[in-house]
mmCIF file of C-alpha atoms in Angstrom:
data_model
loop_
_atom_site.group_PDB
_atom_site.id
_atom_site.type_symbol
_atom_site.label_atom_id
_atom_site.label_comp_id
_atom_site.label_asym_id
_atom_site.label_seq_id
_atom_site.Cartn_x
_atom_site.Cartn_y
_atom_site.Cartn_z
ATOM 1 C CA MET A 161 -29.058 1.736 5.320
ATOM 2 C CA PRO A 162 -26.707 3.686 7.027
ATOM 3 C CA SER A 163 -25.528 7.131 5.349
ATOM 4 C CA SER A 164 -21.837 6.595 6.901
ATOM 5 C CA ARG A 165 -19.985 3.255 7.109
ATOM 6 C CA SER A 166 -19.028 2.262 10.322
ATOM 7 C CA ILE A 167 -16.709 0.716 11.761
ATOM 8 C CA THR A 168 -15.696 -3.385 12.558
ATOM 9 C CA GLN A 169 -12.342 -3.640 13.671
ATOM 10 C CA ALA A 170 -9.484 -1.956 15.226
ATOM 11 C CA VAL A 171 -6.153 -3.092 15.217
ATOM 12 C CA LEU A 172 -2.728 -1.781 16.404
ATOM 13 C CA SER A 173 -0.257 -1.597 14.332
ATOM 14 C CA ARG A 174 3.077 -2.420 16.844
ATOM 15 C CA GLU A 175 6.634 -2.427 15.721
ATOM 16 C CA GLN A 176 8.408 -4.923 14.067
ATOM 17 C CA GLY A 177 11.932 -5.996 12.813
ATOM 18 C CA GLU A 178 11.805 -7.037 8.634
ATOM 19 C CA GLY A 179 14.203 -6.610 5.788
ATOM 20 C CA VAL A 180 17.722 -5.613 7.683
ATOM 21 C CA GLY A 181 17.738 -3.278 10.349
ATOM 22 C CA ALA A 182 14.262 -1.894 8.844
ATOM 23 C CA LEU A 183 11.361 -1.424 11.647
ATOM 24 C CA VAL A 184 7.672 -1.648 10.536
ATOM 25 C CA ARG A 185 4.291 -1.082 11.489
ATOM 26 C CA ARG A 186 2.567 -4.096 10.067
ATOM 27 C CA SER A 187 -2.086 -3.545 10.330
ATOM 28 C CA ILE A 188 -3.011 -6.119 7.550
ATOM 29 C CA GLY A 189 -0.523 -8.800 6.873
ATOM 30 C CA ARG A 190 -0.944 -9.562 11.171
ATOM 31 C CA PRO A 191 -2.336 -12.879 12.993
ATOM 32 C CA GLU A 192 -5.696 -10.305 13.565
ATOM 33 C CA LEU A 193 -6.375 -8.892 10.004
ATOM 34 C CA LYS A 194 -4.203 -11.636 7.774
ATOM 35 C CA ASN A 195 -5.923 -10.182 4.486
ATOM 36 C CA HIS A 196 -8.157 -7.746 3.507
ATOM 37 C CA ASP A 197 -9.742 -8.501 0.043
ATOM 38 C CA PRO A 198 -8.355 -7.433 -2.145
ATOM 39 C CA PHE A 199 -5.267 -6.317 0.306
ATOM 40 C CA LEU A 200 -2.617 -8.354 1.112
ATOM 41 C CA MET A 201 -0.709 -6.219 3.546
ATOM 42 C CA LEU A 202 -0.191 -2.777 4.555
ATOM 43 C CA ASP A 203 3.745 -1.970 6.398
ATOM 44 C CA GLU A 204 4.296 1.620 7.655
ATOM 45 C CA PHE A 205 8.567 1.654 7.379
ATOM 46 C CA ASP A 206 10.450 3.889 9.093
ATOM 47 C CA VAL A 207 14.082 2.816 8.225
ATOM 48 C CA ASP A 208 17.780 3.905 9.386
ATOM 49 C CA SER A 209 20.644 5.048 6.631
ATOM 50 C CA GLN A 210 21.890 1.555 6.474
ATOM 51 C CA GLY A 211 18.440 -0.786 6.850
ATOM 52 C CA GLY A 212 16.507 -1.357 4.305
ATOM 53 C CA PHE A 213 15.192 -4.190 2.175
ATOM 54 C CA PRO A 214 17.866 -5.812 -0.543
ATOM 55 C CA ASP A 215 17.415 -7.706 -3.717
ATOM 56 C CA HIS A 216 14.448 -9.865 -3.902
ATOM 57 C CA PRO A 217 11.493 -11.416 -5.650
ATOM 58 C CA HIS A 218 7.562 -10.486 -6.239
ATOM 59 C CA ARG A 219 4.918 -12.327 -8.630
ATOM 60 C CA GLY A 220 1.268 -11.824 -8.746
ATOM 61 C CA PHE A 221 0.460 -8.774 -6.992
ATOM 62 C CA GLU A 222 1.456 -4.653 -6.599
ATOM 63 C CA THR A 223 3.437 -3.055 -4.784
ATOM 64 C CA VAL A 224 2.337 0.574 -3.860
ATOM 65 C CA THR A 225 5.092 2.595 -1.682
ATOM 66 C CA TYR A 226 4.367 6.043 -0.854
ATOM 67 C CA MET A 227 6.652 8.172 1.199
ATOM 68 C CA LEU A 228 6.012 10.671 3.889
ATOM 69 C CA GLU A 229 9.733 11.996 4.974
ATOM 70 C CA GLY A 230 12.993 10.476 3.767
ATOM 71 C CA GLN A 231 14.406 8.917 0.295
ATOM 72 C CA PHE A 232 14.188 5.723 -1.063
ATOM 73 C CA GLN A 233 15.682 3.965 -3.818
ATOM 74 C CA HIS A 234 14.777 1.918 -6.388
ATOM 75 C CA GLU A 235 16.696 -0.504 -8.875
ATOM 76 C CA ASP A 236 15.452 -3.978 -10.403
ATOM 77 C CA PHE A 237 16.880 -6.325 -12.542
ATOM 78 C CA ALA A 238 15.383 -4.800 -15.726
ATOM 79 C CA GLY A 239 17.516 -2.057 -15.689
ATOM 80 C CA HIS A 240 14.717 0.101 -13.948
ATOM 81 C CA LYS A 241 16.546 2.426 -10.941
ATOM 82 C CA GLY A 242 15.024 5.667 -9.269
ATOM 83 C CA THR A 243 14.593 7.592 -6.295
ATOM 84 C CA ILE A 244 11.039 8.842 -4.622
ATOM 85 C CA GLY A 245 10.926 11.424 -1.434
ATOM 86 C CA PRO A 246 8.546 12.872 0.120
ATOM 87 C CA GLY A 247 4.730 12.985 -0.848
ATOM 88 C CA ASP A 248 6.568 10.761 -3.968
ATOM 89 C CA LEU A 249 4.166 7.491 -5.161
ATOM 90 C CA GLN A 250 5.975 4.370 -7.002
ATOM 91 C CA TRP A 251 3.074 1.904 -8.290
ATOM 92 C CA MET A 252 4.698 -0.905 -9.445
ATOM 93 C CA THR A 253 2.932 -4.133 -10.773
ATOM 94 C CA ALA A 254 5.071 -6.906 -10.348
ATOM 95 C CA GLY A 255 3.038 -9.137 -12.535
ATOM 96 C CA ARG A 256 5.246 -12.428 -13.506
ATOM 97 C CA GLY A 257 7.949 -11.669 -11.657
ATOM 98 C CA ILE A 258 10.272 -8.972 -10.330
ATOM 99 C CA VAL A 259 13.510 -8.978 -8.125
ATOM 100 C CA HIS A 260 14.327 -5.525 -6.786
ATOM 101 C CA SER A 261 16.164 -3.924 -3.778
ATOM 102 C CA GLU A 262 14.548 -1.015 -1.998
ATOM 103 C CA MET A 263 17.494 0.801 0.237
ATOM 104 C CA PRO A 264 17.314 4.590 1.869
ATOM 105 C CA VAL A 265 19.495 7.185 0.609
ATOM 106 C CA LYS A 266 22.871 6.612 2.962
ATOM 107 C CA THR A 267 22.633 10.565 3.584
ATOM 108 C CA ASN A 268 19.165 10.501 5.062
ATOM 109 C CA THR A 269 18.782 10.074 8.739
ATOM 110 C CA ARG A 270 14.730 8.428 8.553
ATOM 111 C CA ALA A 271 12.854 7.132 5.019
ATOM 112 C CA HIS A 272 9.520 6.630 6.682
ATOM 113 C CA GLY A 273 6.187 5.696 4.564
ATOM 114 C CA LEU A 274 3.656 3.507 3.407
ATOM 115 C CA GLN A 275 3.824 0.361 1.386
ATOM 116 C CA LEU A 276 0.737 -1.424 0.358
ATOM 117 C CA TRP A 277 -0.058 -4.612 -1.458
ATOM 118 C CA VAL A 278 -2.691 -4.839 -3.920
ATOM 119 C CA ASN A 279 -3.597 -8.768 -4.652
ATOM 120 C CA LEU A 280 -3.927 -8.932 -9.112
ATOM 121 C CA PRO A 281 -6.807 -10.890 -9.600
ATOM 122 C CA LYS A 282 -5.849 -14.487 -11.488
ATOM 123 C CA GLU A 283 -6.552 -13.048 -15.205
ATOM 124 C CA HIS A 284 -3.644 -10.680 -14.225
ATOM 125 C CA LYS A 285 -1.503 -12.031 -12.272
ATOM 126 C CA MET A 286 1.355 -13.488 -14.907
ATOM 127 C CA CYS A 287 0.838 -9.669 -17.073
ATOM 128 C CA ASP A 288 3.904 -7.777 -17.666
ATOM 129 C CA PRO A 289 5.807 -5.652 -14.669
ATOM 130 C CA GLN A 290 4.863 -2.359 -15.220
ATOM 131 C CA TYR A 291 5.900 0.928 -13.661
ATOM 132 C CA GLN A 292 4.010 4.287 -12.582
ATOM 133 C CA GLU A 293 5.350 7.041 -10.752
ATOM 134 C CA LEU A 294 4.193 10.536 -9.193
ATOM 135 C CA ARG A 295 6.011 13.006 -7.874
ATOM 136 C CA ASP A 296 4.372 14.622 -5.255
ATOM 137 C CA GLN A 297 2.951 18.061 -7.045
ATOM 138 C CA GLU A 298 2.349 15.362 -9.350
ATOM 139 C CA ILE A 299 -0.426 14.103 -7.276
ATOM 140 C CA LYS A 300 -3.326 16.024 -7.397
ATOM 141 C CA ARG A 301 -5.486 17.540 -4.511
ATOM 142 C CA ALA A 302 -9.138 17.649 -3.416
ATOM 143 C CA ARG A 303 -9.955 20.619 -0.791
ATOM 144 C CA PRO A 304 -13.564 20.243 -0.237
ATOM 145 C CA GLU A 305 -13.031 23.347 2.390
ATOM 146 C CA ASP A 306 -10.697 25.167 4.419
ATOM 147 C CA GLY A 307 -8.388 22.558 6.347
ATOM 148 C CA ILE A 308 -9.270 19.468 4.329
ATOM 149 C CA GLU A 309 -7.171 18.484 1.745
ATOM 150 C CA ILE A 310 -7.370 15.188 -0.125
ATOM 151 C CA LYS A 311 -4.416 13.684 -2.021
ATOM 152 C CA VAL A 312 -6.062 11.909 -4.994
ATOM 153 C CA ILE A 313 -3.487 9.037 -5.518
ATOM 154 C CA ALA A 314 -5.389 6.532 -6.917
ATOM 155 C CA GLY A 315 -9.449 6.876 -7.902
ATOM 156 C CA GLU A 316 -11.522 9.586 -6.844
ATOM 157 C CA SER A 317 -12.362 12.170 -4.027
ATOM 158 C CA HIS A 318 -14.621 15.651 -4.085
ATOM 159 C CA GLY A 319 -14.707 15.667 -8.527
ATOM 160 C CA VAL A 320 -10.658 14.728 -8.514
ATOM 161 C CA SER A 321 -9.506 12.364 -10.009
ATOM 162 C CA SER A 322 -6.450 10.653 -10.076
ATOM 163 C CA GLN A 323 -4.312 9.465 -13.299
ATOM 164 C CA VAL A 324 -3.195 6.304 -11.644
ATOM 165 C CA TYR A 325 -4.207 2.764 -13.357
ATOM 166 C CA THR A 326 -5.511 -0.016 -11.127
ATOM 167 C CA ARG A 327 -5.948 -3.466 -12.644
ATOM 168 C CA THR A 328 -7.457 -3.630 -9.201
ATOM 169 C CA PRO A 329 -9.795 -1.328 -9.057
ATOM 170 C CA THR A 330 -8.763 1.089 -5.968
ATOM 171 C CA MET A 331 -9.030 3.895 -4.492
ATOM 172 C CA TYR A 332 -6.156 5.384 -2.040
ATOM 173 C CA LEU A 333 -6.463 8.952 -0.250
ATOM 174 C CA ASP A 334 -4.098 10.311 1.837
ATOM 175 C CA ILE A 335 -6.135 12.822 4.072
ATOM 176 C CA LYS A 336 -4.971 15.774 6.329
ATOM 177 C CA MET A 337 -7.264 17.357 8.070
ATOM 178 C CA ALA A 338 -6.927 20.952 10.678
ATOM 179 C CA LYS A 339 -8.903 20.178 14.138
ATOM 180 C CA ASN A 340 -13.052 20.661 14.399
ATOM 181 C CA LYS A 341 -13.650 19.783 10.855
ATOM 182 C CA THR A 342 -15.585 17.161 8.896
ATOM 183 C CA VAL A 343 -15.473 14.953 5.933
ATOM 184 C CA VAL A 344 -17.970 12.929 4.147
ATOM 185 C CA GLN A 345 -15.973 10.639 1.728
ATOM 186 C CA SER A 346 -17.613 8.584 -1.457
ATOM 187 C CA ILE A 347 -17.139 5.053 -1.738
ATOM 188 C CA PRO A 348 -18.337 2.204 -3.946
ATOM 189 C CA ALA A 349 -20.909 0.308 -2.079
ATOM 190 C CA SER A 350 -19.096 -2.932 -3.290
ATOM 191 C CA TYR A 351 -15.453 -1.697 -2.168
ATOM 192 C CA THR A 352 -14.027 -3.079 1.091
ATOM 193 C CA GLY A 353 -11.796 -0.514 3.013
ATOM 194 C CA PHE A 354 -9.973 0.338 5.885
ATOM 195 C CA ILE A 355 -8.598 3.512 7.541
ATOM 196 C CA TYR A 356 -4.844 3.899 8.534
ATOM 197 C CA THR A 357 -3.918 6.328 11.630
ATOM 198 C CA LEU A 358 -1.043 8.367 10.820
ATOM 199 C CA THR A 359 -0.801 10.929 13.831
ATOM 200 C CA GLY A 360 -3.595 12.628 15.800
ATOM 201 C CA THR A 361 -7.476 11.220 16.438
ATOM 202 C CA ILE A 362 -10.314 10.637 13.897
ATOM 203 C CA TYR A 363 -14.236 10.204 14.893
ATOM 204 C CA VAL A 364 -15.656 7.631 12.255
ATOM 205 C CA GLY A 365 -19.405 7.400 11.533
ATOM 206 C CA GLU A 366 -22.513 7.720 12.788
ATOM 207 C CA ARG A 367 -21.424 6.229 16.243
ATOM 208 C CA ALA A 368 -17.625 8.269 16.380
ATOM 209 C CA PHE A 369 -15.370 5.648 16.436
ATOM 210 C CA GLU A 370 -12.747 6.926 18.215
ATOM 211 C CA GLY A 371 -9.743 6.288 15.862
ATOM 212 C CA LYS A 372 -6.427 7.304 17.221
ATOM 213 C CA ALA A 373 -2.414 6.664 15.554
ATOM 214 C CA HIS A 374 -1.135 3.882 14.451
ATOM 215 C CA HIS A 375 -4.487 1.802 14.235
ATOM 216 C CA THR A 376 -6.240 -0.045 11.141
ATOM 217 C CA LEU A 377 -9.707 1.105 10.922
ATOM 218 C CA VAL A 378 -12.195 -1.898 9.088
ATOM 219 C CA LEU A 379 -15.119 0.076 7.382
ATOM 220 C CA SER A 380 -18.021 -1.759 7.405
ATOM 221 C CA GLU A 381 -19.396 -3.392 3.771
ATOM 222 C CA ASP A 382 -23.305 -2.414 4.547
ATOM 223 C CA GLY A 383 -24.170 -1.369 1.385
ATOM 224 C CA ALA A 384 -23.277 2.476 2.510
ATOM 225 C CA GLU A 385 -21.404 4.810 -0.506
ATOM 226 C CA THR A 386 -20.084 7.510 2.163
ATOM 227 C CA VAL A 387 -17.776 7.397 5.137
ATOM 228 C CA GLN A 388 -18.004 10.547 7.616
ATOM 229 C CA ILE A 389 -15.005 11.267 9.261
ATOM 230 C CA SER A 390 -14.399 14.160 12.030
ATOM 231 C CA THR A 391 -11.875 15.619 14.210
ATOM 232 C CA LYS A 392 -12.247 16.941 17.205
ATOM 233 C CA ASP A 393 -9.322 19.177 19.177
ATOM 234 C CA GLN A 394 -6.334 17.805 17.213
ATOM 235 C CA ASP A 395 -5.632 18.139 13.903
ATOM 236 C CA ALA A 396 -5.092 14.267 11.892
ATOM 237 C CA HIS A 397 -3.328 12.501 9.154
ATOM 238 C CA PHE A 398 -4.381 9.297 7.893
ATOM 239 C CA VAL A 399 -4.999 7.129 4.276
ATOM 240 C CA LEU A 400 -8.270 5.877 3.195
ATOM 241 C CA ILE A 401 -7.936 2.845 1.397
ATOM 242 C CA ALA A 402 -10.509 0.758 -0.611
ATOM 243 C CA GLY A 403 -11.187 -1.454 -3.628
ATOM 244 C CA GLN A 404 -12.792 -4.049 -5.483
ATOM 245 C CA PRO A 405 -13.058 -7.633 -3.211
ATOM 246 C CA LEU A 406 -11.889 -9.927 -5.702
ATOM 247 C CA LYS A 407 -13.493 -12.916 -3.886
ATOM 248 C CA GLU A 408 -10.881 -15.104 -5.174
ATOM 249 C CA PRO A 409 -8.586 -17.790 -3.720
ATOM 250 C CA ILE A 410 -5.501 -16.699 -1.827
ATOM 251 C CA VAL A 411 -2.001 -18.944 -1.294
ATOM 252 C CA GLN A 412 0.815 -17.068 -0.107
ATOM 253 C CA HIS A 413 4.243 -17.950 0.332
ATOM 254 C CA GLY A 414 6.445 -14.681 0.863
ATOM 255 C CA PRO A 415 7.065 -12.142 -1.512
ATOM 256 C CA PHE A 416 4.605 -14.790 -3.828
ATOM 257 C CA VAL A 417 1.240 -14.268 -4.318
ATOM 258 C CA MET A 418 -1.405 -16.942 -6.046
ATOM 259 C CA ASN A 419 -4.383 -19.047 -6.420
ATOM 260 C CA SER A 420 -3.686 -22.531 -5.876
ATOM 261 C CA GLU A 421 -0.657 -24.495 -4.547
ATOM 262 C CA ASP A 422 0.613 -25.767 -7.570
ATOM 263 C CA GLU A 423 0.852 -22.167 -9.042
ATOM 264 C CA ILE A 424 2.726 -21.183 -5.529
ATOM 265 C CA TYR A 425 5.269 -24.692 -6.237
ATOM 266 C CA THR A 426 5.386 -23.772 -10.238
ATOM 267 C CA THR A 427 6.395 -20.490 -8.767
ATOM 268 C CA PHE A 428 9.281 -21.465 -7.086
ATOM 269 C CA ASP A 429 10.579 -23.327 -10.116
ATOM 270 C CA ASP A 430 10.389 -20.973 -11.739
ATOM 271 C CA PHE A 431 12.354 -18.295 -9.111
ATOM 272 C CA GLN A 432 14.844 -21.230 -9.325
ATOM 273 C CA SER A 433 15.180 -21.782 -12.160
ATOM 274 C CA LYS A 434 15.299 -18.742 -13.616
ATOM 275 C CA LYS A 435 12.680 -18.856 -16.251
ATOM 276 C CA ASN A 436 9.088 -17.179 -17.175
ATOM 277 C CA GLY A 437 9.959 -14.068 -15.855
ATOM 278 C CA PHE A 438 13.018 -14.085 -13.943
ATOM 279 C CA GLU A 439 15.214 -14.903 -16.354
ATOM 280 C CA ARG A 440 16.920 -11.548 -15.789
ATOM 281 C CA ALA A 441 17.424 -12.581 -11.940
ATOM 282 C CA LYS A 442 20.355 -15.122 -13.301
ATOM 283 C CA ASN A 443 23.760 -13.568 -11.773
ATOM 284 C CA TRP A 444 22.148 -10.062 -11.006
ATOM 285 C CA LYS A 445 22.521 -7.955 -7.859
ATOM 286 C CA SER A 446 21.797 -4.529 -7.154
ATOM 287 C CA THR A 447 24.438 -1.882 -6.579
ATOM 288 C CA ILE A 448 21.908 -0.037 -4.199
ATOM 289 C CA ALA A 449 22.097 -2.651 -1.498
ATOM 290 C CA LYS A 450 25.989 -2.897 -1.283
#
């Protein structure tokens, strides 16, 4: 068995329009990487003050929004409203139903961050919605050596554990490395995973696979319980995300993700009829999307 996982696929995330006036670099969710169980989508979004993601529904999964620059507002039909800024996290469990709006603060020149969609197992798809929000200073860091900082958003790294509860077992690490450094990160053998590179170039595994900015690097599923990542002549910033695959059918129609076509039809009916979790959507409009 290899001591480090390797890279089996690299996908360049090209910019595309999404929402209203927003640009996203979609990695998971592209045709080359439709989903990566248990992950459904990863977007690196870049929105100016006139763009955003106005009122829209979700059911059957979780959205994880992690801000890199600027501020984003959130408002839903249950009265939950708030703002997250650089380094802040919102982990939203849509469960049986949420209608919400996600918009940049109007004084921003740029709202830049990542949004991950994590699938929910069948037994949790119709759970009550829930939010977990952490400010940057509340997210614990691991510093295995000088020049390496790991924000432990979910899961565990070098003895530091996140306080985020994940219904689908997940690790989410934001890693910044100075040049000429190497880190070895443990990953449960059963997890699937990937690295998304934000800036710089990294070298992964024993064969030192070269990963450049805005690429999704899919980790091998060979039973190895670590991944080795190095830098050479430049600093690098990337996220390492992994989770327990659900191995359940995935039927997705836009913002709804269930296990069968019948469940999707039921979801559309529930949303249109404002029932079974969508009751509060009747006559609701967000104030931040105006």
